[in-house]
Amino acid sequence: MNYRIDKYGNKLSILGFGCMRFQRKLGNIDYEKAERQIMLAIENGVNYFDTAYVYHNGESEIFAGKILNKYPRESYKLATKLPGWAIKNDGKTVDELFEEQIKKCEVEYFDFYLLHSLNRDIWTTFKSVNAYENLKEKKAQGKIKHFLGWFLC
């Protein structure tokens, strides 16, 4: 595997593993096959995994957490995303969503935290709930290592 050092000093595999389209069985994640995919990726040097709140109807973060939790936390980088539509349409708060994601992924922090499906409408929602300030505080607490959304300031 080839690696690159990002601007934060992280050694990242040039190939990341997206958790949006795992193998399915009867409409759900086929845990056995999908776990083998992740294991093969790790065995071949992949260390960057990207999931999201909405992938696999909310099951991707849970599955990624269960499988990646079998490996030392410092051996991989995990990215997920804040779903703005869940704030706007479901009335969830940034704190509720973030804590739910931490629990689902079975981690104490995210290496990378992004804003999902950002468009003008979602950006307006993020601004209206002070998402930037909230996530900046989570970064200060060590719950987010790198927040990829500083442009909201």
C-alpha positions as MATLAB code, in Angstrom:
seq = 'MNYRIDKYGNKLSILGFGCMRFQRKLGNIDYEKAERQIMLAIENGVNYFDTAYVYHNGESEIFAGKILNKYPRESYKLATKLPGWAIKNDGKTVDELFEEQIKKCEVEYFDFYLLHSLNRDIWTTFKSVNAYENLKEKKAQGKIKHFLGWFLC';
ca = [
       0.000    0.000    0.000;
       1.164    3.498   -0.692;
       0.579    6.205    1.873;
       0.480    9.973    1.920;
       1.009   12.292    4.833;
      -1.847   14.799    4.958;
      -1.489   18.406    6.048;
      -2.218   17.363    9.646;
       0.587   14.783    9.703;
      -1.672   11.716    9.359;
      -0.264    8.789    7.397;
      -3.225    7.782    5.226;
      -3.514    4.957    2.747;
      -4.035    6.353   -0.730;
      -6.957    3.969   -1.006;
      -9.752    4.557    1.469;
     -12.615    2.216    2.264;
     -16.090    3.649    1.773;
     -18.801    2.081    3.912;
     -21.719    3.108    1.718;
     -22.158   -0.082   -0.286;
     -21.464   -3.201    1.734;
     -22.524   -6.628    0.497;
     -26.201   -7.244    1.270;
     -28.198  -10.268    2.282;
     -31.997  -10.043    2.376;
     -31.780   -6.254    2.228;
     -29.423   -5.900    5.190;
     -25.651   -5.776    5.481;
     -24.207   -9.255    5.012;
     -21.989   -9.072    8.099;
     -19.875  -12.076    7.188;
     -18.990  -10.908    3.671;
     -18.655   -7.255    4.608;
     -16.399   -8.086    7.544;
     -14.158  -10.092    5.220;
     -13.946   -7.063    2.913;
     -12.810   -4.830    5.769;
     -10.356   -7.446    7.043;
      -8.834   -7.799    3.570;
      -8.567   -4.043    3.261;
      -6.789   -3.759    6.613;
      -4.502   -6.709    5.840;
      -3.507   -4.912    2.642;
      -2.748   -1.628    4.362;
      -5.959    0.394    4.106;
      -6.255    2.593    7.182;
      -8.916    5.173    6.201;
     -12.600    4.276    6.588;
     -15.486    6.556    5.666;
     -19.045    6.046    6.848;
     -22.098    8.236    7.359;
     -25.264    8.489    9.423;
     -27.527    7.568    6.523;
     -25.542    4.779    4.813;
     -27.372    1.443    4.813;
     -30.395    3.053    6.488;
     -28.326    3.946    9.534;
     -26.625    0.563    9.891;
     -23.248    1.432    8.340;
     -21.905    3.271   11.385;
     -23.015    0.406   13.647;
     -21.399   -2.216   11.446;
     -18.186   -0.211   10.950;
     -17.949    0.288   14.709;
     -18.374   -3.406   15.481;
     -15.760   -4.515   12.972;
     -13.185   -1.750   13.385;
     -13.439   -2.091   17.165;
     -11.619   -5.424   16.755;
      -8.487   -3.485   15.779;
      -6.392   -1.066   17.835;
      -7.983    2.387   17.585;
      -4.717    4.018   16.548;
      -4.381    1.615   13.588;
      -7.141    3.234   11.519;
      -8.678    6.610   10.760;
     -12.456    6.924   10.847;
     -14.497    9.586    9.112;
     -18.216   10.221    9.344;
     -20.522   13.109    8.574;
     -23.065   15.383   10.246;
     -26.439   14.946    8.493;
     -27.939   18.408    8.127;
     -31.293   17.067    6.926;
     -31.752   15.251   10.262;
     -31.436   18.608   12.009;
     -33.797   20.335    9.607;
     -36.401   17.603    9.056;
     -36.264   15.535   12.243;
     -35.516   18.299   14.732;
     -32.437   16.531   16.096;
     -29.693   18.628   17.616;
     -26.028   18.547   16.665;
     -25.268   17.122   20.114;
     -27.881   14.354   19.792;
     -26.646   13.334   16.356;
     -22.978   13.458   17.293;
     -23.415   11.421   20.493;
     -25.543    8.896   18.615;
     -22.770    8.532   16.024;
     -20.072    8.125   18.694;
     -22.108    5.309   20.280;
     -22.941    3.644   16.980;
     -19.295    3.662   15.882;
     -18.095    2.544   19.329;
     -15.357    5.179   19.426;
     -14.370    8.012   21.723;
     -13.479   10.325   18.842;
     -13.643   10.699   15.067;
     -10.461   11.288   13.140;
     -12.318   13.265   10.490;
     -15.773   14.795   10.770;
     -17.449   16.251    7.711;
     -20.681   18.009    6.810;
     -22.893   15.758    4.685;
     -24.697   16.774    1.485;
     -23.874   20.406    1.941;
     -25.988   22.726   -0.169;
     -27.417   26.198    0.423;
     -30.426   24.899    2.362;
     -28.398   22.598    4.619;
     -25.743   25.292    5.133;
     -28.487   27.657    6.317;
     -29.626   24.962    8.748;
     -26.074   24.429   10.054;
     -25.673   28.169   10.580;
     -29.065   28.511   12.304;
     -28.142   25.919   14.946;
     -24.558   27.137   15.420;
     -23.165   23.808   14.179;
     -19.714   25.321   13.646;
     -19.397   26.503   17.241;
     -20.732   23.205   18.568;
     -18.341   21.084   16.511;
     -15.455   23.410   17.298;
     -16.104   22.681   20.983;
     -16.136   18.936   20.287;
     -12.776   19.340   18.582;
     -11.443   21.190   21.640;
     -12.685   18.278   23.787;
     -10.778   15.794   21.598;
     -13.927   14.158   20.218;
     -13.031   15.311   16.699;
      -9.419   15.278   15.555;
      -9.997   17.071   12.245;
     -13.205   18.901   11.411;
     -13.523   19.369    7.681;
     -15.927   22.236    7.704;
     -14.048   25.248    9.042;
     -15.365   27.313    6.117;
     -18.555   27.870    8.111;
     -16.956   30.437   10.409;
];
